[in-house]
Amino acid sequence: MTHVPKVQTIARGAAPSKLLGGVAVVALLGAFGAPTAAVADTASEIKALKAELKRLEHRLEEQAKTTHQVKNALNSAKSAPDHKGPPPVFVSFKNGLFVETEDKDFNFKVGGRIQIDGGFTSAPSTGSRSNVDFRRARLEVEGKAYKNWYYKFQYDFTGSGSQGIRDAFLAYRAKLLPSEITSEPITFQVGSQYEPFSMETVTSSKHITFIERALPGALAPDRHIGARVGLGDKHWSVQAGVFSTSFGQDKVQNPATTGHQYWDLTTRAIYAPIVEEDKLLHFGGSFMYHKPNDSTAAQDPNNLLPGNGSRDETDILKNTYIVVPSAQKMNCFDSVYASATGVAKLWTQGGLSSSCLKYSYNYNFEAAAVYGPFSMQAEYSAAQYERDTTTALQIAATSGSGFPGGGSSLSYSGYYVQGSVFLTGESRAASYKGYDKDWNSPGTFGDIAIKNPLGKGGWGAWEIAARYSELNLNNGGLVDSNYAYLAAVAGNAAQKALANTATLGGREENLTLALNWYPVRGVRLQANWTRAMTLVAPSDKPYLNGQHPSTFLFRTQVFW
C-alpha cells in the first residue's frame, strides 16, 4: 500500500507565498501518483484559496486607493491659501478685561471708573451745606481692528444731570511720514472727543492730582463732536481739528430753526526735551478760534457764559461761586429783540437775534517739571471776545437794555500753579505719556507706578500737594466793582451806563491742599481742602463780595 504524506490544510487569510507553496506540493504529489480523491480534495481547497486571495488583493487595492485620497485631501488643505485655524488670543483680567490676537491686529478692552465724592462747604449763598454723590460712574470699550483702526465708546451713568455719552470716536492710524520726522503713525480721529487744549483739561479725571480741575478750566473747551489729526513722537506732538456741538457740555445741541451751529478750530503743540523715569521737563501751548454763528448762551454756555459750562472748583458740591451774569451774555442775545416788531424786523431774520459776537479766541500756555518725587505744574489761559458795535447798538435800541457790558472787546484770564511730592518715593515722570504711549491725549500723566503696593509688603503710594489758582471774569471799565454794585441797585441812568463800561463777572483766587493715597493700581483715596482767598462777586451777586468760603471734599475712586 502506497504511503501518502498528510497535507496540512492552509488557513484562510494565509499569505500568497504560502498558497503558492501549497500548489507546488499538490503538483508534486500528483507526479508521484497520489490517490485521485486526495488530489481532488486538495484541488478544491486550492480553488477556494485562490478565490480568497483575489478577494484580499481587491481589498488591498481599495485600501490603497482610500489612503491615496486621504493624503491628497490633506495636502490640498495644507496648500489652501485661506485656510487658517482659530487664531490664538491673549486674555488678561489685570485692571480690566483685555483681549488681543497673536498678531496684535485686533484687540479690545472693557474698562470704567467709579468716583464717589462727599464733603461740606461754608457756602456764603446758602450757609454751610454737605452732600455725597456719584461724581462719575462710567463704562467704556476701546480697542483696535484690522491693525490700523481704533475705536472708543464711553458712557457716564451718573444721575446728577450729566449722564450720557462722553468719548465716542473712530480713529485711523498709518505710518505716512519718514522716520526722520517721526517713527509713529499719523492719527485721523472723528467723533466725540476732547478738543486738544490745556494739559489739565485733556488729562483723565482718573489721574489729575486734585479732585477737581483748577479754576482756569472754565476757559477751556470740553468734549465736542469733530475731526482732528495728530502726529508726534516720544518728545513732541501736534494736534489740530475742527469741532462743533457737544453731548455733555451744551444744554441745547441744535440751533434755532434756520440757524447755524457754532464751530471751533483748535490746536495744541507740546515739547518735552527731558523724558526719563524720574525726570521730566514739559512745555506746551494751545489755541482755539470760536465762531458763534447763530448759537445762543443756552446752546453754547461754555463760550457765551464763561464760568458756567464746566465743573471745576467754581462748582464744588454744586455751589457755583462766580459766573458771568446772565445780563451780560457774550453774544448780546436778548429775548425782547428776538420777538422784535416794526423797524427791528429789517435786521431780524427768521425770528433769530443777530448776535453781536463776531468771534472769540482762547489761548493757553502750560509747563511741567519733575525731579524724583517732586513735581511742579502750571498753566495760564485767556479768552478774548470781539463784538460788533453796530449790532450791539441795534440790540440795545430795540430791547432798551443798554449797550452790552464791557464794550466791543473783552478779555478774561486764569492761571494755576501746583506742586506735589510723593512721600513714598514714586515719581510722576514715570507716568508721563508722550505721543508714542498715548496718541489720543499726549503730554499728560497716567497711572502712578506704585513701588510698594498694599498687601505686598508695603503701604502703597502717599502724595501731598498744594495748588493756587485764579479765574478773573472782570473786564475792567471806568469804575471799580463797588461802584458797579451800587449802580446796579440804586443808580440813575448815567451811573448805570458808567458801571456798564465793564463786565463784572467776578474774580476768585483759591488755595487747595491735598492728600492722596494709592493703595494698589486702580484705587485712589483723596482728601482736598479749598479756601477762597479772594472773592470779588459778580454784579448780580454782590452778597458774595469779600467772602472766604471753604470746602472739604473726600473722594473714593476705583477704575479698571
Coordinates of C-alpha atoms in Angstrom, one line a residue:
M1 CA 0.0 0.0 0.0
T2 CA 1.5 3.3 -1.1
H3 CA 2.0 5.8 1.8
V4 CA 0.7 9.3 1.1
P5 CA 2.1 12.2 3.3
K6 CA -0.5 14.1 5.2
V7 CA -1.2 17.6 3.7
Q8 CA -1.7 20.4 6.1
T9 CA -4.9 22.5 5.5
I10 CA -3.9 26.1 4.7
A11 CA -5.9 28.5 6.9
R12 CA -7.9 31.3 5.3
G13 CA -6.1 34.5 5.0
A14 CA -2.7 32.8 4.6
A15 CA 0.0 34.8 2.8
P16 CA 0.2 34.4 -1.0
S17 CA 3.6 32.9 -0.8
K18 CA 2.3 30.1 1.4
L19 CA -0.5 29.4 -1.1
L20 CA 1.9 29.1 -3.9
G21 CA 3.9 26.7 -1.8
G22 CA 0.8 24.6 -1.3
V23 CA 0.1 24.4 -5.0
A24 CA 3.7 23.1 -5.6
V25 CA 3.2 20.4 -3.0
V26 CA -0.1 19.2 -4.7
A27 CA 1.6 19.2 -8.1
L28 CA 4.4 17.1 -6.7
L29 CA 2.1 14.6 -5.1
G30 CA 0.2 14.2 -8.4
A31 CA 3.5 13.5 -10.1
F32 CA 4.2 10.6 -7.7
G33 CA 0.8 9.1 -8.1
A34 CA -1.1 10.3 -5.1
P35 CA -4.7 8.9 -4.9
T36 CA -7.2 10.8 -7.1
A37 CA -9.6 11.5 -4.2
A38 CA -6.9 13.2 -2.1
V39 CA -5.8 15.2 -5.1
A40 CA -9.4 16.2 -5.8
D41 CA -9.9 17.4 -2.2
T42 CA -6.7 19.4 -2.4
A43 CA -7.6 20.9 -5.7
S44 CA -11.0 22.1 -4.2
E45 CA -9.2 23.7 -1.3
I46 CA -6.8 25.4 -3.7
K47 CA -9.6 26.8 -5.7
A48 CA -11.2 28.3 -2.6
L49 CA -7.9 29.7 -1.5
K50 CA -7.4 31.4 -4.9
A51 CA -10.8 33.0 -4.6
E52 CA -9.9 34.2 -1.1
L53 CA -6.6 35.5 -2.5
K54 CA -8.4 37.6 -5.2
R55 CA -10.7 39.0 -2.6
L56 CA -7.8 40.0 -0.4
E57 CA -6.0 41.5 -3.3
H58 CA -9.1 43.6 -4.2
R59 CA -9.4 44.7 -0.6
L60 CA -5.8 45.8 -0.5
E61 CA -6.3 47.8 -3.7
E62 CA -9.3 49.6 -2.2
Q63 CA -7.4 50.4 0.9
A64 CA -4.6 51.8 -1.2
K65 CA -7.0 54.0 -3.1
T66 CA -8.6 55.3 0.1
T67 CA -5.1 56.1 1.6
H68 CA -4.2 58.0 -1.5
Q69 CA -7.3 60.0 -1.4
V70 CA -6.8 61.0 2.2
K71 CA -3.3 62.1 1.5
N72 CA -4.4 64.2 -1.4
A73 CA -7.1 65.9 0.7
L74 CA -4.6 66.7 3.5
N75 CA -2.1 68.1 1.0
S76 CA -4.8 70.2 -0.6
A77 CA -5.9 71.6 2.8
K78 CA -2.4 72.4 3.8
S79 CA -1.8 74.2 0.5
A80 CA -5.1 76.2 0.5
P81 CA -4.1 79.9 0.8
D82 CA -7.1 80.9 3.0
H83 CA -7.0 78.0 5.4
K84 CA -6.4 79.2 9.0
G85 CA -7.4 77.7 12.2
P86 CA -8.8 79.8 15.1
P87 CA -6.1 82.3 15.9
P88 CA -4.6 82.2 19.4
V89 CA -5.5 85.1 21.6
F90 CA -4.1 86.7 24.7
V91 CA -6.6 87.4 27.6
S92 CA -5.9 89.4 30.7
F93 CA -8.1 90.4 33.6
K94 CA -5.5 92.7 35.2
N95 CA -7.2 96.0 35.8
G96 CA -10.0 95.4 33.3
L97 CA -10.7 92.8 30.6
F98 CA -8.2 92.9 27.7
V99 CA -8.2 90.5 24.7
E100 CA -5.7 90.6 21.8
T101 CA -4.9 88.3 18.9
E102 CA -1.4 86.8 18.5
D103 CA -0.6 89.1 15.5
K104 CA -1.8 92.2 17.5
D105 CA -4.1 93.3 14.7
F106 CA -7.3 93.0 16.8
N107 CA -7.9 93.8 20.5
F108 CA -10.4 95.3 22.8
K109 CA -10.6 96.4 26.5
V110 CA -13.6 96.8 28.7
G111 CA -12.9 99.4 31.5
G112 CA -14.6 102.0 33.6
R113 CA -14.4 104.2 36.7
I114 CA -16.4 105.0 39.7
Q115 CA -15.9 108.2 41.7
I116 CA -17.8 108.9 44.9
D117 CA -17.5 112.4 46.4
G118 CA -18.6 113.7 49.8
G119 CA -17.9 116.7 52.0
F120 CA -19.1 120.0 53.2
T121 CA -18.7 123.7 52.4
S122 CA -19.4 127.0 54.1
A123 CA -21.2 128.4 51.1
P124 CA -21.9 132.1 51.5
S125 CA -25.1 132.0 49.4
T126 CA -26.9 129.3 51.4
G127 CA -24.9 128.8 54.6
S128 CA -23.0 125.7 55.4
R129 CA -24.0 122.6 53.5
S130 CA -22.9 119.0 53.0
N131 CA -23.5 116.3 50.3
V132 CA -22.4 113.0 49.0
D133 CA -22.9 111.8 45.4
F134 CA -21.5 109.9 42.5
R135 CA -19.2 112.2 40.6
R136 CA -18.6 109.8 37.8
A137 CA -19.8 106.2 37.0
R138 CA -18.6 105.3 33.6
L139 CA -18.2 102.2 31.4
E140 CA -16.1 102.2 28.3
V141 CA -15.0 99.9 25.5
E142 CA -11.9 100.6 23.4
G143 CA -9.8 98.7 21.0
K144 CA -8.2 98.1 17.6
A145 CA -9.4 96.3 14.4
Y146 CA -7.6 95.3 11.2
K147 CA -4.3 96.7 12.6
N148 CA -5.0 100.4 11.7
W149 CA -8.5 101.2 13.0
Y150 CA -9.1 102.2 16.6
Y151 CA -12.3 103.0 18.5
K152 CA -13.6 104.1 21.9
F153 CA -17.1 104.4 23.4
Q154 CA -17.7 105.7 26.9
Y155 CA -20.9 106.3 28.8
D156 CA -21.5 108.0 32.1
F157 CA -24.3 106.7 34.3
T158 CA -24.2 109.4 37.0
G159 CA -27.8 110.6 37.7
S160 CA -26.9 114.3 38.5
G161 CA -27.9 115.6 35.1
S162 CA -24.6 114.9 33.5
Q163 CA -25.2 111.3 32.3
G164 CA -24.7 110.5 28.7
I165 CA -22.0 109.8 26.0
R166 CA -18.5 111.0 26.7
D167 CA -15.8 109.8 24.4
A168 CA -17.2 108.1 21.3
F169 CA -14.8 108.2 18.3
L170 CA -13.2 106.2 15.5
A171 CA -9.5 106.7 14.5
Y172 CA -7.3 105.5 11.7
R173 CA -3.5 105.4 12.2
A174 CA -1.0 104.9 9.4
K175 CA 2.8 105.4 9.0
L176 CA 2.9 108.1 6.4
L177 CA 5.9 110.2 7.3
P178 CA 9.6 109.3 7.0
S179 CA 11.3 108.1 10.2
E180 CA 13.5 111.2 10.2
I181 CA 10.3 113.2 11.1
T182 CA 8.6 110.7 13.3
S183 CA 8.6 106.9 13.9
E184 CA 5.0 107.0 14.9
P185 CA 1.8 106.8 12.7
I186 CA -0.3 109.8 11.9
T187 CA -3.7 109.7 13.6
F188 CA -7.0 110.7 12.0
Q189 CA -9.8 110.9 14.5
V190 CA -13.6 111.5 14.2
G191 CA -16.3 111.6 16.8
S192 CA -17.0 113.0 20.3
Q193 CA -13.6 113.8 21.9
Y194 CA -11.8 116.4 24.0
E195 CA -10.6 119.4 21.9
P196 CA -6.8 119.5 22.2
F197 CA -6.4 122.4 24.6
S198 CA -4.7 122.6 28.0
M199 CA -2.7 119.9 29.8
E200 CA -5.0 119.5 32.7
T201 CA -8.2 119.6 30.6
V202 CA -7.2 116.6 28.5
T203 CA -5.6 114.6 31.4
S204 CA -8.1 112.0 32.5
S205 CA -10.0 112.7 35.7
K206 CA -8.6 109.3 36.9
H207 CA -5.1 110.8 37.1
I208 CA -5.4 114.6 37.9
T209 CA -3.7 115.4 41.2
F210 CA -6.7 117.1 42.8
I211 CA -10.3 116.1 43.0
E212 CA -11.5 118.9 40.6
R213 CA -9.6 120.7 37.9
A214 CA -8.3 124.2 38.6
L215 CA -10.3 127.5 38.0
P216 CA -8.9 128.2 34.5
G217 CA -10.7 125.1 33.3
A218 CA -13.7 127.4 32.9
L219 CA -11.9 129.0 29.9
A220 CA -11.1 125.7 28.2
P221 CA -13.2 123.7 25.7
D222 CA -14.7 120.4 26.7
R223 CA -15.6 117.4 24.6
H224 CA -17.2 118.2 21.2
I225 CA -18.1 116.3 18.0
G226 CA -15.3 116.9 15.5
A227 CA -12.4 115.7 13.4
R228 CA -8.7 116.1 14.1
V229 CA -5.3 115.0 13.0
G230 CA -2.3 114.3 15.3
L231 CA 1.3 113.4 14.9
G232 CA 4.3 113.3 17.1
D233 CA 6.8 111.1 18.9
K234 CA 8.2 110.5 22.4
H235 CA 9.3 114.1 22.9
W236 CA 6.8 116.2 20.9
S237 CA 3.3 116.2 19.4
V238 CA 1.0 118.5 17.4
Q239 CA -2.8 118.0 17.2
A240 CA -5.4 120.2 15.3
G241 CA -9.1 119.8 14.5
V242 CA -12.5 121.4 13.8
F243 CA -15.3 120.8 16.3
S244 CA -18.9 121.8 17.0
T245 CA -21.7 120.5 19.2
S246 CA -21.2 118.6 22.5
F247 CA -23.3 115.9 24.1
G248 CA -22.5 116.7 27.7
Q249 CA -21.5 120.4 27.8
D250 CA -24.1 122.1 25.6
K251 CA -27.6 122.4 27.2
V252 CA -29.3 122.6 23.8
Q253 CA -27.4 120.9 21.0
N254 CA -29.3 122.2 18.0
P255 CA -29.5 125.8 16.9
A256 CA -32.9 127.5 16.4
T257 CA -34.9 127.0 13.2
T258 CA -32.9 128.2 10.1
G259 CA -29.9 128.7 12.4
H260 CA -26.3 127.6 12.1
Q261 CA -24.3 125.7 14.7
Y262 CA -21.1 127.2 16.2
W263 CA -17.7 125.7 15.4
D264 CA -14.2 125.7 16.8
L265 CA -10.7 125.5 15.3
T266 CA -8.4 124.1 18.0
T267 CA -4.7 123.1 18.1
R268 CA -2.2 122.1 20.8
A269 CA 1.5 121.6 20.5
I270 CA 3.8 120.1 23.2
Y271 CA 7.6 119.6 23.5
A272 CA 9.3 117.6 26.3
P273 CA 13.1 117.8 26.0
I274 CA 13.6 115.6 29.1
V275 CA 11.6 112.3 29.5
E276 CA 13.2 109.9 31.9
E277 CA 11.9 107.5 34.6
D278 CA 12.5 110.1 37.4
K279 CA 13.0 113.4 35.4
L280 CA 10.7 115.4 33.1
L281 CA 10.6 118.8 31.5
H282 CA 7.5 119.6 29.5
F283 CA 6.2 122.7 27.6
G284 CA 3.1 123.3 25.6
G285 CA 0.7 125.8 24.1
S286 CA -2.9 125.7 22.8
F287 CA -5.1 128.0 20.7
M288 CA -8.8 127.9 19.9
Y289 CA -10.8 130.1 17.4
H290 CA -14.5 130.1 18.1
K291 CA -17.2 131.2 15.6
P292 CA -20.6 131.5 17.3
N293 CA -22.8 131.8 14.1
D294 CA -26.4 131.7 15.4
S295 CA -25.8 129.9 18.7
T296 CA -27.1 131.3 22.0
A297 CA -25.9 131.1 25.5
A298 CA -28.2 128.2 26.2
Q299 CA -26.7 126.2 23.2
D300 CA -23.1 127.2 24.0
P301 CA -22.8 128.1 27.6
N302 CA -19.1 127.4 28.0
N303 CA -18.1 130.1 25.5
L304 CA -21.0 132.5 25.9
L305 CA -21.4 132.2 29.7
P306 CA -17.8 131.7 30.9
G307 CA -17.5 130.0 34.2
N308 CA -20.9 128.3 33.8
G309 CA -20.3 125.5 31.3
S310 CA -17.8 123.4 33.2
R311 CA -17.4 121.6 36.5
D312 CA -14.3 122.7 38.4
E313 CA -13.5 124.5 41.7
T314 CA -16.2 127.0 41.0
D315 CA -18.8 124.3 41.3
I316 CA -17.8 122.2 44.3
L317 CA -20.7 120.4 45.8
K318 CA -23.0 122.2 43.2
N319 CA -22.3 125.6 44.6
T320 CA -21.2 128.0 41.8
Y321 CA -19.3 131.0 43.2
I322 CA -18.7 133.1 40.1
V323 CA -20.0 133.3 36.6
V324 CA -20.6 136.0 34.0
P325 CA -24.1 137.4 35.0
S326 CA -27.0 136.4 32.8
A327 CA -27.5 140.0 31.8
Q328 CA -24.0 140.0 30.2
K329 CA -24.0 137.1 27.9
M330 CA -21.2 137.3 25.4
N331 CA -23.5 137.0 22.3
C332 CA -25.7 140.0 23.4
F333 CA -28.8 137.9 22.9
D334 CA -31.9 139.5 24.2
S335 CA -35.3 137.8 24.2
V336 CA -37.1 141.1 23.5
Y337 CA -35.0 141.6 20.4
A338 CA -35.8 138.0 19.2
S339 CA -39.5 138.9 19.1
A340 CA -39.0 142.4 17.8
T341 CA -41.5 144.1 15.5
G342 CA -41.6 147.1 13.2
V343 CA -38.3 148.5 12.0
A344 CA -36.4 145.9 14.0
K345 CA -37.5 143.3 11.5
L346 CA -35.2 144.8 9.0
W347 CA -32.3 143.2 10.7
T348 CA -34.1 140.2 12.2
Q349 CA -34.0 137.0 10.1
G350 CA -36.3 134.1 10.8
G351 CA -37.0 135.4 14.4
L352 CA -33.3 135.0 15.3
S353 CA -31.4 137.5 17.2
S354 CA -28.3 138.7 15.3
S355 CA -25.5 138.1 17.7
C356 CA -23.1 140.9 18.3
L357 CA -20.3 138.5 18.9
K358 CA -18.2 138.3 15.8
Y359 CA -15.7 135.7 17.1
S360 CA -13.7 134.8 20.1
Y361 CA -10.4 133.1 20.7
N362 CA -8.7 131.3 23.7
Y363 CA -5.1 130.5 24.3
N364 CA -3.1 128.6 26.9
F365 CA 0.5 128.0 28.0
E366 CA 1.5 125.0 30.0
A367 CA 4.6 123.7 31.8
A368 CA 5.5 120.8 34.0
A369 CA 8.7 119.6 35.7
V370 CA 9.5 116.5 37.7
Y371 CA 12.7 115.6 39.6
G372 CA 12.4 112.3 41.6
P373 CA 9.3 112.5 43.9
F374 CA 8.9 116.3 43.4
S375 CA 6.8 117.8 40.7
M376 CA 5.6 121.2 39.5
Q377 CA 2.9 122.1 37.0
A378 CA 1.4 125.5 35.9
E379 CA -0.9 126.9 33.2
Y380 CA -2.2 130.2 32.1
S381 CA -5.4 130.6 30.0
A382 CA -7.1 133.6 28.5
A383 CA -10.2 134.3 26.4
Q384 CA -10.7 137.3 24.1
Y385 CA -14.2 138.3 22.8
E386 CA -14.7 140.6 19.8
R387 CA -18.2 142.1 19.4
D388 CA -19.7 144.2 16.6
T389 CA -20.6 147.6 18.0
T390 CA -23.2 148.4 15.3
T391 CA -25.2 145.2 16.0
A392 CA -24.9 145.7 19.8
L393 CA -26.3 149.3 19.5
Q394 CA -29.2 147.9 17.4
I395 CA -30.0 145.4 20.1
A396 CA -29.7 148.0 22.8
A397 CA -32.0 150.3 20.9
T398 CA -34.7 147.6 20.4
S399 CA -34.6 146.0 23.8
G400 CA -33.9 149.0 25.9
S401 CA -31.3 147.1 27.9
G402 CA -28.4 149.5 27.1
F403 CA -25.1 148.7 25.4
P404 CA -23.8 145.3 26.5
G405 CA -21.4 145.5 29.4
G406 CA -17.7 145.6 28.6
G407 CA -18.0 147.3 25.2
S408 CA -16.8 145.7 21.9
S409 CA -13.6 143.9 23.2
L410 CA -13.4 141.8 26.4
S411 CA -10.7 139.8 28.0
Y412 CA -10.8 137.1 30.7
S413 CA -8.0 135.1 32.1
G414 CA -6.9 132.5 34.7
Y415 CA -3.9 130.6 36.0
Y416 CA -2.8 127.9 38.4
V417 CA 0.5 126.8 40.0
Q418 CA 0.7 123.5 41.8
G419 CA 3.3 121.3 43.4
S420 CA 3.4 117.8 44.8
V421 CA 5.7 115.3 46.5
F422 CA 5.4 111.5 46.9
L423 CA 6.4 110.7 50.5
T424 CA 7.0 107.1 49.4
G425 CA 9.4 107.9 46.6
E426 CA 7.3 107.5 43.5
S427 CA 7.8 109.8 40.5
R428 CA 5.2 111.4 38.3
A429 CA 7.8 111.3 35.5
A430 CA 7.3 107.5 35.2
S431 CA 3.6 108.1 34.4
Y432 CA 4.2 110.7 31.7
K433 CA 2.7 109.8 28.3
G434 CA 4.1 111.1 25.1
Y435 CA 2.5 110.6 21.7
D436 CA 4.3 107.2 21.5
K437 CA 2.3 106.0 24.5
D438 CA -1.0 107.9 24.2
W439 CA -1.9 109.3 20.7
N440 CA -5.3 110.5 22.0
S441 CA -4.1 112.8 24.8
P442 CA -0.3 113.1 24.6
G443 CA 1.6 115.2 27.0
T444 CA -0.4 114.1 30.0
F445 CA 0.0 111.9 33.1
G446 CA -1.3 108.4 33.7
D447 CA -1.1 105.6 36.3
I448 CA 1.3 106.1 39.1
A449 CA 3.9 103.3 39.3
I450 CA 3.4 102.3 42.9
K451 CA 6.7 101.0 44.4
N452 CA 5.2 99.0 47.3
P453 CA 1.5 98.2 46.9
L454 CA -0.6 97.4 49.8
G455 CA -0.6 93.7 50.6
K456 CA 2.8 93.1 49.0
G457 CA 4.9 94.3 51.8
G458 CA 4.1 98.0 51.5
W459 CA 1.6 100.7 52.3
G460 CA 1.0 102.0 48.7
A461 CA 1.9 105.4 47.5
W462 CA 1.3 108.6 49.5
E463 CA 1.3 112.1 48.0
I464 CA 0.8 115.6 49.3
A465 CA 0.0 118.5 47.1
A466 CA -0.8 122.2 47.0
R467 CA -2.3 124.5 44.4
Y468 CA -3.1 128.2 44.0
S469 CA -5.4 129.1 41.1
E470 CA -7.3 132.2 39.9
L471 CA -10.1 133.0 37.4
N472 CA -10.8 136.6 36.5
L473 CA -14.1 137.3 34.7
N474 CA -13.9 141.1 35.3
N475 CA -13.1 143.2 32.2
G476 CA -12.0 146.5 33.8
G477 CA -14.1 149.5 32.9
L478 CA -14.1 153.1 34.2
V479 CA -15.3 152.3 37.8
D480 CA -14.4 149.8 40.4
S481 CA -16.6 146.8 41.5
N482 CA -18.2 148.6 44.5
Y483 CA -19.5 151.4 42.3
A484 CA -20.9 148.8 39.8
Y485 CA -22.8 147.0 42.6
L486 CA -24.4 150.2 43.9
A487 CA -25.2 151.5 40.4
A488 CA -26.9 148.2 39.6
V489 CA -29.2 148.5 42.6
A490 CA -29.9 152.3 43.0
G491 CA -28.1 154.1 40.3
N492 CA -29.6 156.5 37.8
A493 CA -29.3 156.0 34.0
A494 CA -26.0 157.8 33.8
Q495 CA -24.5 155.9 36.7
K496 CA -25.6 152.6 35.3
A497 CA -24.2 153.5 31.9
L498 CA -20.9 154.3 33.6
A499 CA -21.0 151.0 35.5
N500 CA -21.8 149.2 32.3
T501 CA -18.5 150.1 30.8
A502 CA -17.2 146.9 32.5
T503 CA -18.1 143.3 32.5
L504 CA -18.2 142.3 36.2
G505 CA -18.3 138.5 36.1
G506 CA -16.3 138.1 39.3
R507 CA -12.8 137.1 40.3
E508 CA -11.8 134.3 42.6
E509 CA -8.4 133.0 44.0
N510 CA -8.3 129.6 45.6
L511 CA -5.8 127.7 47.7
T512 CA -6.2 123.9 47.7
L513 CA -4.3 121.4 49.8
A514 CA -4.5 117.7 49.0
L515 CA -3.6 114.3 50.5
N516 CA -3.7 111.3 48.1
W517 CA -3.3 107.6 48.9
Y518 CA -2.8 105.0 46.1
P519 CA -3.0 101.6 47.9
V520 CA -2.9 99.5 44.7
R521 CA -3.3 100.2 41.0
G522 CA -6.8 101.3 40.1
V523 CA -7.7 102.5 43.6
R524 CA -7.2 106.0 45.0
L525 CA -8.5 107.9 48.0
Q526 CA -8.3 111.7 48.1
A527 CA -8.9 114.5 50.6
N528 CA -9.0 118.2 49.5
W529 CA -9.4 121.4 51.5
T530 CA -10.1 124.5 49.4
R531 CA -10.4 128.1 50.6
A532 CA -11.4 131.1 48.6
M533 CA -8.6 133.5 49.4
T534 CA -10.1 136.3 47.3
L535 CA -13.7 136.6 46.1
V536 CA -14.8 139.6 44.0
A537 CA -18.5 138.9 43.4
P538 CA -20.3 139.1 40.0
S539 CA -22.5 142.2 39.6
D540 CA -25.7 140.2 40.1
K541 CA -24.4 138.5 43.3
P542 CA -23.0 141.4 45.4
Y543 CA -23.6 139.4 48.7
L544 CA -20.6 137.2 47.7
N545 CA -18.1 140.1 47.7
G546 CA -15.3 139.7 50.2
Q547 CA -16.4 136.2 51.4
H548 CA -13.9 133.4 52.1
P549 CA -15.8 130.1 51.8
S550 CA -14.0 126.9 52.5
T551 CA -14.7 123.4 51.2
F552 CA -13.6 119.9 52.3
L553 CA -14.0 117.1 49.9
F554 CA -13.2 113.4 50.1
R555 CA -13.2 111.0 47.1
T556 CA -13.1 107.2 46.7
Q557 CA -12.1 106.2 43.2
V558 CA -11.9 102.8 41.5
F559 CA -11.0 102.4 37.9
W560 CA -10.3 99.4 35.7

